[in-house]
CSV table of N, CA and C and ligand atoms in Angstrom, one decimal:
chain,number,residue,atom,x,y,z
A,1,MET,N,133.4,132.8,101.5
A,1,MET,CA,133.0,131.7,100.5
A,1,MET,C,132.7,132.4,99.1
A,2,ALA,N,133.2,131.8,98.0
A,2,ALA,CA,132.9,132.4,96.7
A,2,ALA,C,131.4,132.5,96.5
A,3,ASP,N,131.1,133.6,95.8
A,3,ASP,CA,129.7,134.0,95.6
A,3,ASP,C,128.9,132.8,94.9
A,4,TYR,N,129.5,132.2,93.8
A,4,TYR,CA,128.8,131.2,93.1
A,4,TYR,C,128.5,130.0,93.9
A,5,ILE,N,129.4,129.7,94.9
A,5,ILE,CA,129.1,128.5,95.8
A,5,ILE,C,127.9,128.9,96.7
A,6,ALA,N,127.9,130.1,97.2
A,6,ALA,CA,126.8,130.5,98.1
A,6,ALA,C,125.5,130.5,97.4
A,7,GLN,N,125.5,131.0,96.1
A,7,GLN,CA,124.3,131.0,95.3
A,7,GLN,C,123.8,129.6,95.0
A,8,ALA,N,124.7,128.7,94.6
A,8,ALA,CA,124.4,127.2,94.4
A,8,ALA,C,123.7,126.7,95.6
A,9,GLY,N,124.3,127.0,96.8
A,9,GLY,CA,123.8,126.4,98.0
A,9,GLY,C,122.4,126.9,98.2
A,10,LYS,N,122.1,128.1,98.0
A,10,LYS,CA,120.8,128.7,98.2
A,10,LYS,C,119.8,128.0,97.3
A,11,GLY,N,120.2,127.9,96.0
A,11,GLY,CA,119.3,127.3,95.0
A,11,GLY,C,119.0,125.9,95.4
A,12,ALA,N,119.9,125.1,95.9
A,12,ALA,CA,119.7,123.7,96.2
A,12,ALA,C,118.7,123.7,97.5
A,13,ALA,N,118.9,124.6,98.4
A,13,ALA,CA,118.1,124.6,99.6
A,13,ALA,C,116.7,124.9,99.2
A,14,LEU,N,116.5,125.8,98.3
A,14,LEU,CA,115.1,126.1,97.8
A,14,LEU,C,114.4,124.9,97.2
A,15,LYS,N,115.2,124.2,96.4
A,15,LYS,CA,114.6,123.0,95.7
A,15,LYS,C,114.2,121.9,96.7
A,16,ASP,N,115.1,121.7,97.7
A,16,ASP,CA,114.8,120.7,98.7
A,16,ASP,C,113.5,121.1,99.4
A,17,LYS,N,113.4,122.3,99.7
A,17,LYS,CA,112.2,122.8,100.5
A,17,LYS,C,111.0,122.5,99.7
A,18,GLU,N,111.0,122.8,98.4
A,18,GLU,CA,109.9,122.6,97.5
A,18,GLU,C,109.5,121.2,97.5
A,19,LYS,N,110.5,120.3,97.4
A,19,LYS,CA,110.2,118.9,97.4
A,19,LYS,C,109.5,118.4,98.6
A,20,LEU,N,109.8,119.0,99.8
A,20,LEU,CA,109.2,118.6,101.0
A,20,LEU,C,107.9,119.2,101.3
A,21,GLU,N,107.4,120.1,100.5
A,21,GLU,CA,106.1,120.7,100.7
A,21,GLU,C,105.0,119.6,100.6
A,22,ARG,N,104.0,119.7,101.5
A,22,ARG,CA,102.9,118.7,101.5
A,22,ARG,C,102.1,118.9,100.2
A,23,PRO,N,101.9,117.8,99.4
A,23,PRO,CA,101.1,118.0,98.2
A,23,PRO,C,99.7,118.6,98.5
A,24,ARG,N,99.2,119.4,97.6
A,24,ARG,CA,97.9,120.0,97.8
A,24,ARG,C,96.8,118.8,97.8
A,25,ARG,N,95.8,119.0,98.7
A,25,ARG,CA,94.8,118.0,98.8
A,25,ARG,C,93.5,118.6,98.2
A,26,TYR,N,92.6,117.6,97.8
A,26,TYR,CA,91.4,118.0,97.1
A,26,TYR,C,90.2,117.2,97.8
A,27,LYS,N,89.2,118.0,98.1
A,27,LYS,CA,88.0,117.4,98.6
A,27,LYS,C,87.2,116.8,97.5
A,28,VAL,N,86.7,115.6,97.6
A,28,VAL,CA,85.7,115.1,96.6
A,28,VAL,C,84.3,115.3,97.2
A,29,LEU,N,83.6,116.2,96.5
A,29,LEU,CA,82.2,116.6,96.9
A,29,LEU,C,81.1,115.8,96.2
A,30,LEU,N,80.2,115.3,97.0
A,30,LEU,CA,79.0,114.6,96.4
A,30,LEU,C,77.9,115.6,96.4
A,31,LEU,N,77.1,115.6,95.3
A,31,LEU,CA,76.0,116.6,95.2
A,31,LEU,C,74.7,115.8,95.3
A,32,ASN,N,73.7,116.5,96.0
A,32,ASN,CA,72.4,115.8,96.1
A,32,ASN,C,71.6,115.9,94.8
A,33,ASP,N,70.7,115.0,94.6
A,33,ASP,CA,69.7,115.1,93.5
A,33,ASP,C,68.5,114.4,94.0
A,34,ASP,N,67.4,114.4,93.2
A,34,ASP,CA,66.2,113.8,93.6
A,34,ASP,C,66.0,112.4,93.2
A,35,TYR,N,66.9,111.8,92.4
A,35,TYR,CA,66.6,110.6,91.7
A,35,TYR,C,67.6,109.4,92.1
A,36,THR,N,68.8,109.8,92.5
A,36,THR,CA,69.7,108.7,92.9
A,36,THR,C,69.2,108.1,94.2
A,37,THR,N,69.2,106.8,94.4
A,37,THR,CA,68.7,106.2,95.6
A,37,THR,C,69.8,106.4,96.7
A,38,MET,N,69.2,106.5,98.0
A,38,MET,CA,70.1,106.6,99.1
A,38,MET,C,71.0,105.3,99.2
A,39,GLU,N,70.4,104.2,98.9
A,39,GLU,CA,71.2,102.9,99.0
A,39,GLU,C,72.4,103.0,98.0
A,40,PHE,N,72.2,103.5,96.8
A,40,PHE,CA,73.3,103.6,95.9
A,40,PHE,C,74.4,104.5,96.4
A,41,VAL,N,74.0,105.6,97.0
A,41,VAL,CA,75.0,106.6,97.5
A,41,VAL,C,75.8,105.9,98.6
A,42,VAL,N,75.1,105.2,99.5
A,42,VAL,CA,75.8,104.5,100.6
A,42,VAL,C,76.8,103.5,100.0
A,43,GLU,N,76.4,102.8,99.0
A,43,GLU,CA,77.3,101.8,98.4
A,43,GLU,C,78.5,102.4,97.7
A,44,VAL,N,78.3,103.6,97.1
A,44,VAL,CA,79.4,104.3,96.5
A,44,VAL,C,80.4,104.7,97.6
A,45,LEU,N,79.9,105.2,98.7
A,45,LEU,CA,80.7,105.7,99.8
A,45,LEU,C,81.5,104.6,100.4
A,46,GLN,N,80.9,103.4,100.5
A,46,GLN,CA,81.6,102.3,101.0
A,46,GLN,C,82.6,101.7,100.0
A,47,GLY,N,82.2,101.5,98.8
A,47,GLY,CA,83.0,100.9,97.7
A,47,GLY,C,84.1,101.7,97.2
A,48,ILE,N,83.8,103.0,96.9
A,48,ILE,CA,84.8,103.8,96.3
A,48,ILE,C,85.6,104.6,97.3
A,49,PHE,N,84.9,105.1,98.4
A,49,PHE,CA,85.6,106.0,99.4
A,49,PHE,C,86.0,105.2,100.6
A,50,LYS,N,85.8,103.9,100.6
A,50,LYS,CA,86.2,103.0,101.7
A,50,LYS,C,85.7,103.5,103.1
A,51,ARG,N,84.5,104.0,103.1
A,51,ARG,CA,83.8,104.4,104.4
A,51,ARG,C,83.2,103.2,105.0
A,52,THR,N,83.1,103.2,106.3
A,52,THR,CA,82.3,102.2,107.1
A,52,THR,C,80.8,102.4,106.8
A,53,PRO,N,80.0,101.4,107.0
A,53,PRO,CA,78.6,101.5,106.8
A,53,PRO,C,78.0,102.7,107.6
A,54,ASP,N,78.4,102.9,108.8
A,54,ASP,CA,77.9,104.0,109.6
A,54,ASP,C,78.4,105.4,109.0
A,55,GLU,N,79.6,105.5,108.7
A,55,GLU,CA,80.2,106.7,108.0
A,55,GLU,C,79.4,107.0,106.8
A,56,ALA,N,79.3,106.0,105.9
A,56,ALA,CA,78.6,106.1,104.6
A,56,ALA,C,77.2,106.7,104.8
A,57,MET,N,76.5,106.1,105.7
A,57,MET,CA,75.1,106.5,106.0
A,57,MET,C,75.1,108.0,106.5
A,58,ALA,N,76.0,108.4,107.4
A,58,ALA,CA,76.1,109.7,107.9
A,58,ALA,C,76.4,110.8,106.8
A,59,ILE,N,77.3,110.4,105.9
A,59,ILE,CA,77.7,111.3,104.8
A,59,ILE,C,76.6,111.5,103.8
A,60,MET,N,76.0,110.3,103.5
A,60,MET,CA,74.8,110.4,102.5
A,60,MET,C,73.7,111.3,103.1
A,61,LEU,N,73.3,111.1,104.4
A,61,LEU,CA,72.3,111.9,105.0
A,61,LEU,C,72.6,113.3,105.0
A,62,ASN,N,73.9,113.6,105.3
A,62,ASN,CA,74.4,115.0,105.3
A,62,ASN,C,74.2,115.7,103.9
A,63,VAL,N,74.5,114.9,102.8
A,63,VAL,CA,74.4,115.4,101.4
A,63,VAL,C,72.9,115.6,101.1
A,64,HIS,N,72.1,114.6,101.5
A,64,HIS,CA,70.7,114.7,101.2
A,64,HIS,C,70.1,115.9,101.9
A,65,LYS,N,70.5,116.2,103.1
A,65,LYS,CA,69.9,117.4,103.8
A,65,LYS,C,70.5,118.7,103.4
A,66,ASN,N,71.8,118.7,103.2
A,66,ASN,CA,72.4,120.1,102.9
A,66,ASN,C,72.8,120.3,101.5
A,67,GLY,N,72.6,119.4,100.6
A,67,GLY,CA,72.8,119.6,99.2
A,67,GLY,C,74.2,119.2,98.7
A,68,MET,N,75.1,119.1,99.6
A,68,MET,CA,76.5,118.8,99.2
A,68,MET,C,77.3,118.3,100.4
A,69,GLY,N,78.3,117.5,100.2
A,69,GLY,CA,79.1,117.0,101.3
A,69,GLY,C,80.4,116.4,100.9
A,70,VAL,N,81.3,116.2,101.8
A,70,VAL,CA,82.6,115.7,101.4
A,70,VAL,C,82.7,114.2,101.6
A,71,ALA,N,83.0,113.5,100.5
A,71,ALA,CA,83.1,112.1,100.5
A,71,ALA,C,84.5,111.6,101.0
A,72,GLY,N,85.5,112.5,100.7
A,72,GLY,CA,86.9,112.1,101.1
A,72,GLY,C,87.8,113.2,100.6
A,73,VAL,N,89.1,113.2,101.1
A,73,VAL,CA,90.1,114.2,100.8
A,73,VAL,C,91.3,113.5,100.3
A,74,TYR,N,91.8,113.8,99.1
A,74,TYR,CA,93.0,113.0,98.5
A,74,TYR,C,93.9,114.0,97.8
A,75,VAL,N,95.1,113.5,97.4
A,75,VAL,CA,95.9,114.2,96.4
A,75,VAL,C,95.1,114.2,95.1
A,76,LYS,N,95.5,115.1,94.2
A,76,LYS,CA,94.7,115.4,93.0
A,76,LYS,C,94.5,114.1,92.1
A,77,SER,N,95.5,113.4,91.9
A,77,SER,CA,95.3,112.2,90.9
A,77,SER,C,94.3,111.2,91.5
A,78,ILE,N,94.4,111.0,92.8
A,78,ILE,CA,93.5,110.0,93.4
A,78,ILE,C,92.0,110.6,93.4
A,79,ALA,N,91.9,111.9,93.7
A,79,ALA,CA,90.6,112.5,93.8
A,79,ALA,C,89.9,112.5,92.4
A,80,GLU,N,90.7,112.7,91.4
A,80,GLU,CA,90.2,112.7,90.0
A,80,GLU,C,89.7,111.3,89.6
A,81,THR,N,90.5,110.3,90.1
A,81,THR,CA,90.1,108.9,89.8
A,81,THR,C,88.8,108.6,90.5
A,82,LYS,N,88.7,109.0,91.7
A,82,LYS,CA,87.4,108.7,92.5
A,82,LYS,C,86.2,109.4,91.8
A,83,VAL,N,86.4,110.6,91.3
A,83,VAL,CA,85.3,111.3,90.7
A,83,VAL,C,84.9,110.5,89.4
A,84,SER,N,85.9,110.1,88.7
A,84,SER,CA,85.6,109.4,87.4
A,84,SER,C,84.9,108.0,87.7
A,85,GLN,N,85.4,107.3,88.8
A,85,GLN,CA,84.7,106.0,89.2
A,85,GLN,C,83.3,106.3,89.6
A,86,VAL,N,83.0,107.3,90.3
A,86,VAL,CA,81.6,107.6,90.7
A,86,VAL,C,80.7,107.8,89.5
A,87,HIS,N,81.2,108.6,88.5
A,87,HIS,CA,80.4,109.0,87.4
A,87,HIS,C,80.2,107.7,86.5
A,88,LYS,N,81.2,106.9,86.4
A,88,LYS,CA,81.0,105.7,85.6
A,88,LYS,C,80.0,104.7,86.2
A,89,LEU,N,80.1,104.6,87.5
A,89,LEU,CA,79.2,103.6,88.2
A,89,LEU,C,77.7,104.2,88.1
A,90,ALA,N,77.6,105.5,88.3
A,90,ALA,CA,76.3,106.1,88.3
A,90,ALA,C,75.7,106.1,86.9
A,91,GLN,N,76.5,106.3,85.9
A,91,GLN,CA,76.0,106.2,84.5
A,91,GLN,C,75.5,104.8,84.2
A,92,ARG,N,76.3,103.8,84.7
A,92,ARG,CA,76.0,102.4,84.4
A,92,ARG,C,74.6,102.1,85.1
A,93,MET,N,74.4,102.6,86.2
A,93,MET,CA,73.1,102.4,87.0
A,93,MET,C,72.0,103.4,86.6
A,94,GLU,N,72.3,104.3,85.7
A,94,GLU,CA,71.4,105.3,85.2
A,94,GLU,C,70.9,106.3,86.3
A,95,PHE,N,71.8,106.6,87.2
A,95,PHE,CA,71.5,107.6,88.2
A,95,PHE,C,72.3,108.9,87.8
A,96,PRO,N,71.7,110.1,88.1
A,96,PRO,CA,72.3,111.4,87.8
A,96,PRO,C,73.3,111.9,88.8
A,97,LEU,N,73.7,111.0,89.7
A,97,LEU,CA,74.6,111.4,90.8
A,97,LEU,C,75.8,112.2,90.2
A,98,ARG,N,76.1,113.4,90.8
A,98,ARG,CA,77.2,114.2,90.4
A,98,ARG,C,78.2,114.3,91.5
A,99,CYS,N,79.5,114.4,91.2
A,99,CYS,CA,80.5,114.7,92.2
A,99,CYS,C,81.6,115.4,91.6
A,100,THR,N,82.3,116.2,92.4
A,100,THR,CA,83.3,117.2,91.9
A,100,THR,C,84.4,117.4,92.9
A,101,LEU,N,85.5,118.1,92.4
A,101,LEU,CA,86.7,118.3,93.2
A,101,LEU,C,86.7,119.8,93.7
A,102,GLU,N,87.2,119.9,94.9
A,102,GLU,CA,87.5,121.3,95.4
A,102,GLU,C,88.8,121.3,96.1
A,103,ALA,N,89.7,122.2,95.8
A,103,ALA,CA,91.0,122.3,96.5
A,103,ALA,C,90.8,122.7,97.9
A,104,GLU,N,91.5,122.0,98.8
A,104,GLU,CA,91.3,122.3,100.3
A,104,GLU,C,91.8,123.6,100.7
B,1,LIG,N1,68.2,112.8,97.7
B,1,LIG,C1,68.3,111.4,97.3
B,1,LIG,C2,67.0,110.7,97.6
B,1,LIG,O1,66.2,111.3,98.4
B,1,LIG,C3,69.4,110.7,98.0
B,1,LIG,C4,70.8,111.2,97.6
B,1,LIG,C5,71.7,111.5,98.7
B,1,LIG,C6,71.1,111.5,96.3
B,1,LIG,C7,73.0,111.9,98.3
B,1,LIG,C8,72.4,112.0,96.0
B,1,LIG,O2,74.6,112.6,96.7
B,1,LIG,C9,73.3,112.2,97.0
B,1,LIG,N2,66.7,109.6,97.0
């Protein structure tokens, strides 16, 4: 086979492989503080992260005890949107709740 055809074949194979790679996932972490109410955190976990009431309670208590915990894992754009939604809602309610992203 001509060299240029073999090269083109390799190039195409590489690009296809890249396209098939699983997109990177990001953990959305909730941080504990002394002022945000437990009730608000549970509401955030249900409303924004679509957790069941039981899951939301367990995640909130884990953050309360250990200082930090995972609210959910998403592709980057969704994770960034969730962080911004949490901050907007917390700001509106005047709670200092913080949340951040961490690559998985
Ligand atoms: N520590 C808070 C309290 O005792 C509750 C809380 C839990 C706050 C989780 C933030 O991410 C958080 N009221």
